mmCIF file of C-alpha atoms in Angstrom:
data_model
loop_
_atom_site.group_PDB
_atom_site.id
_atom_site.type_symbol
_atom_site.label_atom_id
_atom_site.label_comp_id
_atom_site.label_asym_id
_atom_site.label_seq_id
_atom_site.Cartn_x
_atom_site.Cartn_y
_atom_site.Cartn_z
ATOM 1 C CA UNK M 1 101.461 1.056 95.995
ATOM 2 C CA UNK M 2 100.371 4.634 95.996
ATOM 3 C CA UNK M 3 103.627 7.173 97.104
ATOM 4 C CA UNK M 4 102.971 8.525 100.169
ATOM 5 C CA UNK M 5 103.676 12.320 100.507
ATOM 6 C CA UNK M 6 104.206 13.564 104.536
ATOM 7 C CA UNK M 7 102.700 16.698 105.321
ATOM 8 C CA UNK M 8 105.993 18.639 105.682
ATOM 9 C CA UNK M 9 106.457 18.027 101.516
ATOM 10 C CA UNK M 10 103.060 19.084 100.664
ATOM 11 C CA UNK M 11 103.544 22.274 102.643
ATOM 12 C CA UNK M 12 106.446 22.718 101.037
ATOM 13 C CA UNK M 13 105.225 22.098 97.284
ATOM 14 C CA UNK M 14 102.222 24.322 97.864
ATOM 15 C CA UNK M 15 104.327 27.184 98.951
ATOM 16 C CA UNK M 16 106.451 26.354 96.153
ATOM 17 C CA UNK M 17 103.562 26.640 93.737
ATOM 18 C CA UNK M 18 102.121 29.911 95.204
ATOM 19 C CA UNK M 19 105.424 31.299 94.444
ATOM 20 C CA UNK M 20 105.334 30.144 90.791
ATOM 21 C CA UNK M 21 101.677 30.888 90.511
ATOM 22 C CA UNK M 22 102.723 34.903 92.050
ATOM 23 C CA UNK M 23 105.742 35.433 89.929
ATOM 24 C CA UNK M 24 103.905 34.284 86.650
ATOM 25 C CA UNK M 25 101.104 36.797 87.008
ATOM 26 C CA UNK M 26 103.869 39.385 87.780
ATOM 27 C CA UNK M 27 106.302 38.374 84.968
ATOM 28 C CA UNK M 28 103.358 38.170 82.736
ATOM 29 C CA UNK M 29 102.272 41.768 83.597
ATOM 30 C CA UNK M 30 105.418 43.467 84.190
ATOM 31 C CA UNK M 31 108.160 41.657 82.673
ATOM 32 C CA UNK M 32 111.305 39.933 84.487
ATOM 33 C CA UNK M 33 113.320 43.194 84.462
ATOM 34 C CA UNK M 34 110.278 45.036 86.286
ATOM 35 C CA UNK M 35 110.070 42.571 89.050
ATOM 36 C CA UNK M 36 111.459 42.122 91.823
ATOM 37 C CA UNK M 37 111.732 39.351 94.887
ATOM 38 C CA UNK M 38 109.878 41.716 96.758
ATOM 39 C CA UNK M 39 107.159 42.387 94.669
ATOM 40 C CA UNK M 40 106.874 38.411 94.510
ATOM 41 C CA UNK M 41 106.516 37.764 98.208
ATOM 42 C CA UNK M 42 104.221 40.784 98.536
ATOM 43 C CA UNK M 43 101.539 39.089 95.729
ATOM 44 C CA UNK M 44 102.146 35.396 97.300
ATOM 45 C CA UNK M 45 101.730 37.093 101.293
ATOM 46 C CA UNK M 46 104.729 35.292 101.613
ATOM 47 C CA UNK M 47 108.190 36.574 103.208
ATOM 48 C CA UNK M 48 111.107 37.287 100.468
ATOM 49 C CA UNK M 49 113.067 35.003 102.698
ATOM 50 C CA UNK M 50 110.418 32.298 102.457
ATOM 51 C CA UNK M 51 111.108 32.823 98.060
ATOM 52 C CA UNK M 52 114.974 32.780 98.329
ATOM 53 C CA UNK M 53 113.996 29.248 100.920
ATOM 54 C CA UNK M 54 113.469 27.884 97.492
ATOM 55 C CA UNK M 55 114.792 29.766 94.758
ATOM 56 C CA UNK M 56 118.369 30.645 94.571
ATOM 57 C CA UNK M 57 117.436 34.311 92.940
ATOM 58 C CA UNK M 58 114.843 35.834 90.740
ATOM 59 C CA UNK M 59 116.401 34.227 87.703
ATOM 60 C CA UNK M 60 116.125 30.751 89.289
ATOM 61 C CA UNK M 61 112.431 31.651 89.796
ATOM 62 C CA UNK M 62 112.110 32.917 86.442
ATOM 63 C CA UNK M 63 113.078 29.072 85.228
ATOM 64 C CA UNK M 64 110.838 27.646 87.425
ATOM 65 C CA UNK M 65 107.950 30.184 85.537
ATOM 66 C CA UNK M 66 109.292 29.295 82.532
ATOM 67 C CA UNK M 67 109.425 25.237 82.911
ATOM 68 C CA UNK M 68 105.703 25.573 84.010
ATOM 69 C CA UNK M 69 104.677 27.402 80.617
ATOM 70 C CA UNK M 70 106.321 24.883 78.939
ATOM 71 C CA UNK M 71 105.249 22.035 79.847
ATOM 72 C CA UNK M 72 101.798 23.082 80.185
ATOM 73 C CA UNK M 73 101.717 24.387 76.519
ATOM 74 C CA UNK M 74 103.481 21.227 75.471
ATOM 75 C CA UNK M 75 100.610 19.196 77.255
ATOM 76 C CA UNK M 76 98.185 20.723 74.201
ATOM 77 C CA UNK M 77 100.621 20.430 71.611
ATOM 78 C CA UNK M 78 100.787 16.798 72.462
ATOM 79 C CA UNK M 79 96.801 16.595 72.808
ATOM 80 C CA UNK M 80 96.556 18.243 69.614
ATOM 81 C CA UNK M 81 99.208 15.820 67.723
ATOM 82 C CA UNK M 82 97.185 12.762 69.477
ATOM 83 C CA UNK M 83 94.024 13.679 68.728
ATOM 84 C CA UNK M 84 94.126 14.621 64.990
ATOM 85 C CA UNK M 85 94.075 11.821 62.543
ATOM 86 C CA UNK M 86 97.108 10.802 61.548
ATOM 87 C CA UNK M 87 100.499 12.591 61.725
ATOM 88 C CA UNK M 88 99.940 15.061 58.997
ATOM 89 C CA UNK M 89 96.766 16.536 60.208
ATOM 90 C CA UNK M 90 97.998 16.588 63.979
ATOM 91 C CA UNK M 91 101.555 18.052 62.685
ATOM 92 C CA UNK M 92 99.347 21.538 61.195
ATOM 93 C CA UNK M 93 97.108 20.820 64.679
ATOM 94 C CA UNK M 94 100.024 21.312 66.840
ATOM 95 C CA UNK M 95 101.703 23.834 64.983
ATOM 96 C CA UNK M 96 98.367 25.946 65.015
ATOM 97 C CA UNK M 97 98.216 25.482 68.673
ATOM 98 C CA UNK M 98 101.590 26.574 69.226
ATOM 99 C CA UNK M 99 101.319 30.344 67.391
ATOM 100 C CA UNK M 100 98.443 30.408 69.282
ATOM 101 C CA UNK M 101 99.977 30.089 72.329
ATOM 102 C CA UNK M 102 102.806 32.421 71.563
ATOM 103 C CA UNK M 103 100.461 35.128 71.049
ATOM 104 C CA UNK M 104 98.785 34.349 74.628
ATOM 105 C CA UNK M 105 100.443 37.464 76.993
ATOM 106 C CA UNK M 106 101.461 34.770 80.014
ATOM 107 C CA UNK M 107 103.274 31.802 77.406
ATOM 108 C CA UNK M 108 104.433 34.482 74.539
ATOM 109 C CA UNK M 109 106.043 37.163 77.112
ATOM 110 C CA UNK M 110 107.813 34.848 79.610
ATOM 111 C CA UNK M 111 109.255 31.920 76.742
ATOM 112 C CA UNK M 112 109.987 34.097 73.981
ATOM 113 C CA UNK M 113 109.861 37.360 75.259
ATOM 114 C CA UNK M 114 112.002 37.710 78.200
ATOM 115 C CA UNK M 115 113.306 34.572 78.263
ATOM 116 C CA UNK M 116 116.404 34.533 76.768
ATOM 117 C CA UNK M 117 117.208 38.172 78.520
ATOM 118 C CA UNK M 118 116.219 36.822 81.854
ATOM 119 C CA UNK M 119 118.143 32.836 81.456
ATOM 120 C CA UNK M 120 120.659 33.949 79.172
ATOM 121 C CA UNK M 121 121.163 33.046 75.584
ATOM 122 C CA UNK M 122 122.375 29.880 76.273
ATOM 123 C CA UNK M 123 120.256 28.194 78.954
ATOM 124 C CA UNK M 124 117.407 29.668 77.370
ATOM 125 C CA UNK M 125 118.433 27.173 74.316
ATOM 126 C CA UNK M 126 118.696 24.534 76.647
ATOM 127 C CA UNK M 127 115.316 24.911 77.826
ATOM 128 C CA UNK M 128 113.680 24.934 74.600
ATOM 129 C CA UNK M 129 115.959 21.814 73.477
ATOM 130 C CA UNK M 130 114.221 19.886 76.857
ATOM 131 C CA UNK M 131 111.536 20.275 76.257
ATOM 132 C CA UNK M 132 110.569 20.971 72.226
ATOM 133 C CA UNK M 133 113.323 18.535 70.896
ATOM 134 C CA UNK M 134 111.620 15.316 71.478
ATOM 135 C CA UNK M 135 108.044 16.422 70.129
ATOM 136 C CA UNK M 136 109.675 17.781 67.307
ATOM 137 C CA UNK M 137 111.787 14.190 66.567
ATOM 138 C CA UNK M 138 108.808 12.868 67.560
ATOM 139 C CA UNK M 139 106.368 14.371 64.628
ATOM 140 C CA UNK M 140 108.935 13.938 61.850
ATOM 141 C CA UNK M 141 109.350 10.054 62.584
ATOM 142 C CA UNK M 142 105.157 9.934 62.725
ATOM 143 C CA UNK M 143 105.529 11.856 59.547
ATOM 144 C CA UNK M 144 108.169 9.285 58.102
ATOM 145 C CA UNK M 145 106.595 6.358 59.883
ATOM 146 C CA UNK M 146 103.051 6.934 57.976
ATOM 147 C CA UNK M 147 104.711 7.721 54.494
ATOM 148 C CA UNK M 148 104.020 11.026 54.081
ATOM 149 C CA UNK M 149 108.035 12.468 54.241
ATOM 150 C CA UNK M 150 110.074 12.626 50.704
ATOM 151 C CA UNK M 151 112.835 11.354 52.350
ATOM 152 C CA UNK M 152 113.867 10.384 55.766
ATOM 153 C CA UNK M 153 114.249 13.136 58.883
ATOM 154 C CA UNK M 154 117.967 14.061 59.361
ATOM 155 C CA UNK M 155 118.969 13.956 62.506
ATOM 156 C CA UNK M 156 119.444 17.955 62.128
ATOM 157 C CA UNK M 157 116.054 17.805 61.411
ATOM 158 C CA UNK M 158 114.328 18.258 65.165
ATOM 159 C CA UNK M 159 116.870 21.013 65.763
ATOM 160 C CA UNK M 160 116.363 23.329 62.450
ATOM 161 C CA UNK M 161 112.810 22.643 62.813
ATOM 162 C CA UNK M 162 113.565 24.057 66.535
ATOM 163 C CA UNK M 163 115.287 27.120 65.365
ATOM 164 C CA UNK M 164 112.395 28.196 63.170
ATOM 165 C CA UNK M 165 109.730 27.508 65.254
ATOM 166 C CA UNK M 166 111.643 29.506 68.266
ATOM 167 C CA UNK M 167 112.482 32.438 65.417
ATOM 168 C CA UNK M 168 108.253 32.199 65.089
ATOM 169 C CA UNK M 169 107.900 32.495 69.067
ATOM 170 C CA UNK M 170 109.864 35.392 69.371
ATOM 171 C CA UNK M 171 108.300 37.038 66.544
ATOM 172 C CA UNK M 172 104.811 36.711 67.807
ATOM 173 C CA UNK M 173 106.160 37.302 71.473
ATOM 174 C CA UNK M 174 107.474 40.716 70.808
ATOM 175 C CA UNK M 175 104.892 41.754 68.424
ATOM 176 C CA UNK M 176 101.696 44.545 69.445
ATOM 177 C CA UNK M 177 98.308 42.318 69.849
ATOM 178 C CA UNK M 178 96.781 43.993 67.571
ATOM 179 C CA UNK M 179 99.533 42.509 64.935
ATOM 180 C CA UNK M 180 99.294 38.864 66.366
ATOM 181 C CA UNK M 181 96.047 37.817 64.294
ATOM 182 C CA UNK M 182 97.617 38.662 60.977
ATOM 183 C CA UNK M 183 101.256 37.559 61.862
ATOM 184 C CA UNK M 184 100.608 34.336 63.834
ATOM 185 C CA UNK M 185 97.998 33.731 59.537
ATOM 186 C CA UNK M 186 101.657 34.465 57.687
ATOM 187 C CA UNK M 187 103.490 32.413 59.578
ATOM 188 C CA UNK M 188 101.038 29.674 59.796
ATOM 189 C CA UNK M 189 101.199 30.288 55.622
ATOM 190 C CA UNK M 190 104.929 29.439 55.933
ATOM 191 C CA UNK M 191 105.031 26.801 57.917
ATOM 192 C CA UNK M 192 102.599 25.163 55.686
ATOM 193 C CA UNK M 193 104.627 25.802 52.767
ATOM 194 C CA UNK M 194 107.917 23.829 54.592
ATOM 195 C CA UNK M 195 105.237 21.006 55.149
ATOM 196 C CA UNK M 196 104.369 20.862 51.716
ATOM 197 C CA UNK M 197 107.801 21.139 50.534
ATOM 198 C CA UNK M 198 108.702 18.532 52.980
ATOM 199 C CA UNK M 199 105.935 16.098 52.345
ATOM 200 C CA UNK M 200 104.923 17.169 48.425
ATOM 201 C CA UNK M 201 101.666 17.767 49.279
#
């Protein structure tokens, strides 16, 4: 049976998402330290006591930014892993989509950028544990499952993997564009080096 959603939740979610939608154009542009609660309720022709009506503060909006760009980037890492061949093709597939994403202004600013300033240290490494952790886990056993591994994932494996790949992010996030072309090509050179060390091949 379809869920059925009552008018006063829909209202509700879609002033939700025209907050989100506001601050991620503004966070994108002008960073988290640069905006302000007003600025967001200004750009969404809301009130700024409709945005603290559902967000606690501007860094409880920031997460809310920040969950979006993640799971919407993690949406093509996962087409990008399902669509390739086999595990070793979609593993360099998804890994190429991801340095491409971190160079994009919106994802590589907000995740990598001002994200750990804005969440803190901490929570920001929660965040990318939710939601990176299990694709991560997930590509290593598809690598192991299919043969192509010299030996079988760790389980320290996901979160090593984690810490390079977020060391990559914030490279690329803080970077000048005109340096993301030939930085996102080294790093896409190392990463294929791991694989190779990792798989022989």
């Amino acid at each position: 049976m379809p869920r059925v959603t009552s008018p006063r939740a829909e209202a509700t979610a879609a002033t939700r998402a025209g907050l989100v939608e506001a601050a991620t154009a503004l966070f994108a542009e002008r960073g988290f330290a640069e905006t302000s609660i007003d600025d967001v309720a200004a750009v969404a022709g809301m009130t700024k006591g409709a945005v603290y009506h559902h967000f606690a503060g501007k860094a409880a909006l920031f997460e809310a930014v920040f969950s979006a760009q993640e799971a919407e980037v993690h949406a093509r890492l996962s087409a990008a892993l399902d669509d390739a061949g086999d595990h070793l093709a979609g593993a360099h597939a998804a890994l190429t989509t991801f340095l491409e994403a971190c160079t994009e202004p919106t994802y590589g600013r907000i995740v990598f950028r001002d994200g750990p300033l804005a969440l803190g240290w901490e929570r920001w490494r929660e965040c990318e544990l939710d939601y990176a952790y299990a694709f991560i886990a997930r590509v290593l056993d598809g690598l192991a499952r299919e043969g192509h591994l010299r030996r079988p994932p760790g389980a320290s494996y996901p979160t090593l993997v984690l810490g390079m790949l977020s060391s990559a992010g914030q490279l690329l996030g803080q970077a000048p564009p005109a340096q993301h072309a030939a930085l996102r090509a080294e790093l896409l050179g190392f990463f294929d080096q791991v694989i190779a060390g990792m798989t022989g091949r």
